[in-house]
N, CA, C and O of each residue as an XYZ file, in Angstrom:
444
protein
N      36.730    -73.660    -57.569
C      38.061    -73.755    -57.955
C      38.084    -72.111    -58.850
O      39.219    -71.637    -58.905
N      37.185    -71.411    -59.394
C      37.352    -70.421    -60.007
C      38.167    -69.471    -59.362
O      38.958    -68.743    -59.960
N      37.927    -69.471    -57.797
C      38.749    -68.127    -57.018
C      40.297    -68.795    -57.170
O      41.232    -68.224    -56.609
N      40.483    -69.796    -57.806
C      41.962    -70.342    -57.382
C      42.846    -70.256    -58.419
O      44.075    -70.273    -58.354
N      42.005    -70.144    -59.567
C      42.730    -70.117    -60.930
C      43.400    -68.590    -61.262
O      44.207    -68.622    -62.191
N      43.206    -67.384    -60.701
C      44.210    -66.169    -60.772
C      45.240    -66.532    -60.211
O      46.260    -66.503    -60.898
N      45.382    -67.143    -58.344
C      46.208    -67.034    -58.017
C      47.408    -68.108    -58.399
O      48.527    -67.983    -57.901
N      47.134    -69.020    -59.189
C      48.222    -69.985    -60.045
C      48.465    -69.033    -61.097
O      49.372    -68.225    -60.895
N      47.864    -68.975    -62.125
C      48.078    -67.421    -63.063
C      49.053    -66.621    -62.639
O      50.160    -66.607    -63.177
N      48.680    -65.767    -61.481
C      49.912    -65.154    -60.840
C      51.316    -65.886    -60.892
O      52.223    -65.647    -61.688
N      51.306    -66.835    -59.868
C      52.271    -68.029    -59.648
C      53.132    -68.214    -60.912
O      54.300    -67.823    -60.919
N      52.601    -68.772    -61.923
C      53.211    -68.956    -63.190
C      53.560    -68.055    -63.804
O      54.447    -68.363    -64.600
N      53.130    -66.505    -63.829
C      53.648    -65.564    -64.103
C      55.090    -65.141    -63.751
O      56.152    -65.125    -64.372
N      54.626    -64.744    -62.275
C      56.157    -64.898    -61.444
C      56.821    -65.754    -61.747
O      57.745    -65.266    -62.398
N      56.974    -67.239    -61.640
C      57.574    -68.369    -61.980
C      58.446    -68.178    -63.350
O      59.650    -68.348    -63.540
N      57.463    -67.786    -64.186
C      58.137    -67.604    -65.706
C      59.161    -66.270    -65.540
O      60.338    -66.344    -65.893
N      58.740    -65.377    -65.119
C      59.628    -63.830    -64.995
C      60.668    -64.615    -63.953
O      61.803    -64.147    -64.038
N      60.579    -65.372    -63.283
C      61.923    -65.690    -62.488
C      63.147    -66.436    -63.408
O      64.355    -66.207    -63.339
N      62.556    -67.244    -64.146
C      63.382    -68.096    -65.051
C      64.020    -67.575    -66.301
O      65.055    -67.951    -66.851
N      63.093    -66.531    -66.665
C      63.637    -65.590    -67.788
C      65.090    -64.767    -67.361
O      66.169    -64.801    -67.951
N      64.702    -64.000    -66.084
C      65.301    -63.211    -65.498
C      66.890    -64.375    -65.254
O      68.009    -64.051    -65.652
N      66.666    -65.304    -64.745
C      68.003    -66.407    -64.694
C      68.673    -66.448    -66.128
O      69.743    -65.954    -66.486
N      68.193    -66.824    -66.499
C      68.518    -67.041    -68.187
C      69.098    -65.909    -69.069
O      70.086    -66.252    -69.718
N      68.700    -64.676    -69.220
C      69.245    -63.919    -69.584
C      70.149    -63.029    -69.059
O      71.020    -62.474    -69.728
N      69.912    -62.828    -67.507
C      70.556    -61.760    -67.190
C      72.253    -62.268    -66.576
O      72.593    -63.397    -66.222
N      73.066    -61.045    -66.613
C      74.633    -61.398    -65.718
C      74.994    -61.343    -64.525
O      75.616    -62.097    -63.777
N      74.445    -60.185    -64.420
C      74.887    -60.021    -62.894
C      74.156    -60.651    -61.705
O      72.953    -60.473    -61.511
N      75.068    -61.515    -60.794
C      74.640    -62.290    -60.209
C      73.534    -61.769    -58.840
O      72.899    -62.626    -58.225
N      73.440    -60.532    -58.548
C      72.649    -60.142    -57.637
C      71.168    -60.033    -58.126
O      70.147    -59.966    -57.442
N      71.333    -60.032    -59.657
C      69.662    -60.026    -60.081
C      69.393    -61.691    -60.132
O      68.243    -62.097    -59.966
N      70.115    -62.310    -60.287
C      70.073    -63.479    -60.447
C      69.120    -64.192    -59.213
O      68.096    -64.867    -59.112
N      70.024    -63.660    -58.469
C      69.523    -64.007    -57.360
C      68.033    -63.075    -56.859
O      67.137    -63.775    -56.389
N      67.818    -61.851    -56.933
C      66.578    -61.604    -56.949
C      65.242    -62.436    -58.147
O      64.024    -62.343    -58.003
N      65.843    -63.062    -59.061
C      64.841    -63.600    -59.794
C      64.843    -65.373    -59.237
O      63.823    -66.046    -59.388
N      65.781    -65.813    -58.766
C      65.268    -66.689    -57.948
C      64.353    -66.648    -56.787
O      63.494    -67.465    -56.455
N      64.698    -65.560    -56.250
C      63.747    -64.975    -55.079
C      62.253    -64.990    -55.565
O      61.316    -65.506    -54.956
N      62.196    -64.338    -56.762
C      60.863    -64.423    -57.318
C      60.143    -65.589    -57.424
O      58.980    -65.775    -57.065
N      61.277    -66.743    -58.193
C      60.621    -67.647    -58.381
C      60.221    -68.599    -57.053
O      59.300    -69.415    -57.063
N      61.138    -68.317    -55.860
C      60.613    -69.090    -54.713
C      59.220    -68.064    -54.013
O      58.415    -68.489    -53.185
N      59.224    -67.331    -54.322
C      57.823    -66.576    -53.872
C      56.850    -66.456    -54.660
O      55.925    -65.682    -54.414
N      56.901    -67.233    -55.784
C      55.844    -68.158    -56.791
C      55.204    -69.068    -56.536
O      54.025    -69.284    -56.814
N      56.272    -69.965    -55.724
C      56.147    -70.945    -55.233
C      55.275    -71.261    -54.048
O      54.610    -72.279    -53.855
N      55.426    -70.009    -53.161
C      55.823    -69.901    -51.960
C      53.500    -69.375    -52.242
O      52.530    -70.055    -51.905
N      53.526    -68.369    -52.750
C      51.762    -68.270    -53.422
C      51.026    -69.296    -54.087
O      49.808    -69.326    -54.264
N      52.145    -70.392    -54.549
C      50.906    -71.267    -54.996
C      50.676    -72.129    -53.850
O      49.533    -72.584    -53.820
N      51.622    -72.568    -52.671
C      51.248    -73.100    -52.283
C      50.077    -72.847    -50.961
O      49.316    -73.644    -50.414
N      50.339    -71.249    -50.720
C      49.098    -70.560    -50.190
C      47.731    -70.572    -50.346
O      46.898    -70.436    -49.449
N      47.441    -70.819    -52.074
C      46.469    -70.789    -52.648
C      46.080    -71.943    -52.508
O      44.939    -72.100    -52.073
N      46.916    -73.132    -52.835
C      46.242    -74.310    -52.452
C      45.680    -74.424    -51.456
O      44.567    -74.948    -51.428
N      46.306    -73.953    -50.330
C      46.368    -74.495    -48.891
C      44.717    -73.842    -48.698
O      43.870    -74.471    -48.064
N      44.499    -72.826    -49.188
C      43.293    -71.794    -49.277
C      42.212    -72.041    -49.781
O      41.206    -71.618    -49.211
N      42.064    -72.973    -51.277
C      41.208    -73.080    -51.645
C      40.983    -74.921    -51.787
O      39.973    -75.500    -52.187
N      41.961    -75.382    -51.431
C      41.790    -77.014    -51.265
C      40.304    -77.770    -51.370
O      39.405    -77.454    -50.590
N      40.147    -78.627    -52.231
C      38.333    -78.754    -52.335
C      38.246    -79.986    -50.746
O      37.154    -80.269    -50.253
N      39.365    -80.462    -50.270
C      39.235    -81.445    -49.557
C      38.778    -81.150    -47.958
O      38.427    -81.906    -47.052
N      39.001    -79.282    -48.072
C      39.046    -78.734    -46.948
C      37.536    -78.147    -46.603
O      37.225    -76.957    -46.567
N      36.796    -79.128    -46.392
C      35.107    -79.351    -46.348
C      34.735    -78.677    -44.808
O      33.886    -77.794    -44.689
N      35.476    -79.215    -43.702
C      35.251    -78.896    -42.051
C      36.293    -78.036    -42.177
O      37.101    -77.722    -43.051
N      35.963    -77.653    -40.691
C      36.437    -76.786    -39.943
C      37.903    -76.888    -39.830
O      38.837    -76.160    -40.169
N      37.766    -78.382    -39.060
C      39.535    -78.552    -38.697
C      40.356    -79.137    -40.064
O      41.543    -78.857    -40.232
N      39.539    -80.046    -41.096
C      40.222    -79.832    -42.040
C      40.668    -78.621    -42.976
O      41.634    -78.607    -43.738
N      39.887    -77.767    -42.779
C      40.289    -76.298    -43.415
C      41.555    -75.664    -42.450
O      42.500    -75.012    -42.896
N      41.405    -75.903    -41.486
C      42.735    -75.254    -40.464
C      43.955    -76.216    -40.697
O      45.071    -75.700    -40.623
N      43.874    -77.423    -40.942
C      45.013    -78.271    -40.977
C      45.420    -78.141    -42.596
O      46.616    -78.317    -42.828
N      44.770    -77.923    -43.455
C      45.324    -77.638    -44.682
C      46.180    -76.532    -44.789
O      47.304    -76.570    -45.289
N      45.368    -75.075    -44.084
C      46.066    -74.246    -44.169
C      47.256    -74.053    -43.285
O      48.196    -73.293    -43.518
N      47.118    -74.773    -42.320
C      48.479    -74.812    -41.348
C      50.072    -75.597    -42.532
O      51.250    -75.245    -42.578
N      49.321    -76.714    -43.296
C      50.396    -77.355    -44.370
C      51.161    -76.312    -44.981
O      52.380    -76.153    -45.044
N      49.936    -75.439    -45.544
C      50.733    -74.406    -46.719
C      51.189    -73.669    -46.203
O      52.009    -73.117    -46.937
N      51.138    -72.916    -44.462
C      51.968    -72.275    -44.201
C      53.384    -72.496    -44.033
O      54.384    -71.862    -44.373
N      53.123    -73.912    -43.219
C      54.282    -74.697    -42.945
C      55.264    -74.695    -44.288
O      56.474    -74.494    -44.182
N      54.786    -74.875    -45.218
C      56.052    -75.412    -46.308
C      56.238    -73.842    -46.904
O      57.333    -73.713    -47.451
N      55.480    -72.730    -46.918
C      55.928    -71.205    -47.057
C      57.091    -70.941    -46.013
O      58.102    -70.435    -46.501
N      57.105    -71.156    -44.906
C      58.325    -71.099    -43.784
C      59.286    -71.570    -44.031
O      60.389    -71.077    -43.792
N      58.991    -73.040    -44.772
C      60.428    -73.745    -45.202
C      60.893    -73.211    -46.173
O      62.102    -72.984    -46.217
N      60.156    -72.912    -47.078
C      60.489    -72.496    -48.581
C      61.549    -70.685    -48.534
O      62.355    -70.120    -49.272
N      60.866    -70.398    -47.180
C      61.623    -69.224    -46.864
C      62.874    -69.391    -46.199
O      63.819    -68.632    -46.417
N      62.927    -70.331    -45.410
C      64.246    -70.742    -44.697
C      65.192    -71.313    -45.551
O      66.407    -71.229    -45.374
N      64.614    -71.926    -46.532
C      65.944    -72.297    -47.734
C      66.419    -71.114    -48.549
O      67.556    -71.045    -49.016
N      65.306    -70.009    -48.723
C      65.857    -68.982    -49.629
C      66.770    -68.017    -48.961
O      67.690    -67.380    -49.473
N      66.349    -68.017    -47.702
C      67.274    -67.248    -46.496
C      68.666    -67.875    -46.713
O      69.619    -67.303    -47.243
N      68.645    -69.324    -46.153
C      70.173    -70.035    -46.677
C      70.648    -69.741    -47.538
O      71.791    -69.307    -47.392
N      69.972    -69.804    -49.174
C      70.576    -69.393    -50.262
C      71.313    -68.382    -50.503
O      72.421    -68.224    -51.015
N      70.149    -67.395    -49.840
C      71.275    -65.945    -50.126
C      72.551    -66.098    -49.360
O      73.685    -65.968    -49.821
N      72.265    -66.349    -48.303
C      73.277    -66.133    -47.225
C      74.764    -67.065    -47.958
O      75.915    -66.639    -48.055
N      74.437    -67.885    -48.216
C      75.657    -68.615    -48.949
C      75.914    -68.564    -50.213
O      76.735    -69.311    -50.744
N      75.261    -67.705    -50.818
C      75.705    -66.996    -52.186
C      76.304    -65.900    -52.083
O      77.367    -65.758    -52.688
N      75.860    -65.026    -51.423
C      76.042    -63.591    -51.246
C      77.715    -63.656    -50.497
O      78.515    -62.720    -50.515
N      77.908    -64.797    -49.967
C      79.082    -65.015    -49.292
C      80.201    -65.559    -50.418
O      81.404    -65.355    -50.256
N      79.650    -66.292    -51.605
C      80.834    -66.792    -52.341
C      80.912    -65.491    -53.318
O      81.880    -65.429    -54.076
N      79.909    -64.414    -53.342
C      79.882    -63.687    -54.575
C      81.191    -62.414    -53.961
O      82.129    -61.820    -54.492
N      80.490    -62.468    -52.369
C      81.967    -61.343    -51.857
C      83.177    -62.066    -51.726
O      84.151    -61.338    -51.915
N      83.415    -63.067    -51.506
C      84.719    -63.586    -51.832
C      85.377    -63.786    -53.319
O      86.593    -63.798    -53.511
N      84.434    -63.934    -54.289
C      85.129    -63.679    -55.760
C      85.331    -62.217    -56.013
O      86.217    -61.883    -56.800
N      84.423    -61.108    -55.284
C      84.594    -59.871    -55.661
C      86.013    -59.272    -55.114
O      86.805    -58.588    -55.761
N      86.131    -59.694    -53.785
C      87.661    -59.561    -53.231
C      88.523    -60.022    -53.797
O      89.426    -59.191    -53.894
N      88.781    -61.007    -54.285
C      89.700    -61.828    -55.146
C      89.747    -61.007    -56.601
O      90.832    -60.583    -57.001
N      88.608    -60.814    -57.326
C      89.071    -60.049    -58.272
C      88.875    -58.684    -58.892
O      89.309    -58.232    -59.951
N      87.847    -57.958    -57.637
C      87.134    -56.802    -57.902
C      86.216    -56.408    -58.942
O      85.887    -55.258    -59.234
N      85.733    -57.791    -59.616
C      84.583    -57.603    -60.228
C      83.681    -58.709    -59.946
O      83.941    -59.503    -59.042
N      82.859    -58.788    -60.512
C      81.389    -60.032    -60.857
C      81.324    -60.472    -62.052
O      80.281    -60.054    -62.555
N      81.824    -61.013    -62.663
C      80.728    -61.310    -63.983
C      80.484    -62.932    -64.031
O      81.417    -63.728    -64.135
N      78.944    -63.358    -63.932
C      79.068    -64.413    -64.004
C      80.074    -65.678    -65.129
O      80.447    -66.834    -64.924
N      80.197    -64.882    -66.128
C      80.528    -65.764    -67.469
C      81.740    -66.007    -66.438
O      81.759    -67.154    -65.991
N      82.697    -65.199    -66.000
C      84.142    -65.857    -65.595
C      84.206    -66.416    -64.147
O      85.311    -66.623    -63.643
N      82.963    -66.691    -63.400
C      82.980    -67.108    -62.290
C      83.137    -69.013    -62.577
O      82.091    -69.656    -62.662
N      84.318    -69.641    -62.683
C      84.423    -70.722    -62.764
C      85.528    -71.079    -61.831
O      86.091    -72.173    -61.865
N      85.804    -70.186    -61.051
C      86.855    -70.438    -59.713
C      86.414    -72.162    -58.997
O      87.253    -72.905    -58.487
N      85.309    -72.404    -59.101
C      84.813    -73.601    -58.139
C      84.739    -74.882    -58.563
O      84.154    -75.845    -58.065
N      85.656    -74.747    -59.918
C      85.282    -76.014    -61.001
C      86.632    -76.844    -60.669
O      87.733    -76.324    -60.488
N      86.458    -77.693    -60.639
C      87.625    -78.642    -59.907
C      88.963    -78.737    -60.926
O      89.952    -79.389    -60.589
């Protein structure tokens, strides 16, 4: 269990850094980068739990647990890629319309 702790601390630090970046930054590109940092922190945590899971005592159970963690990481990466594609598309559309991208003025999607 001691080998898992540094990975969890690093994941928590990366996630907190991302949350702080999302809260205090005003540039949407930097906000996307902070969201990616949070998703990578989650990926690191998934892989650490998959690697050091206490139930993975046999070879087959260890391989199955590792594959579960890697599948979750691939799923998170797919969600991150879709989020960035949609988000950048929205930002580009707003930039073409206004010639500026200020996060405080992005209320175009409100009804």
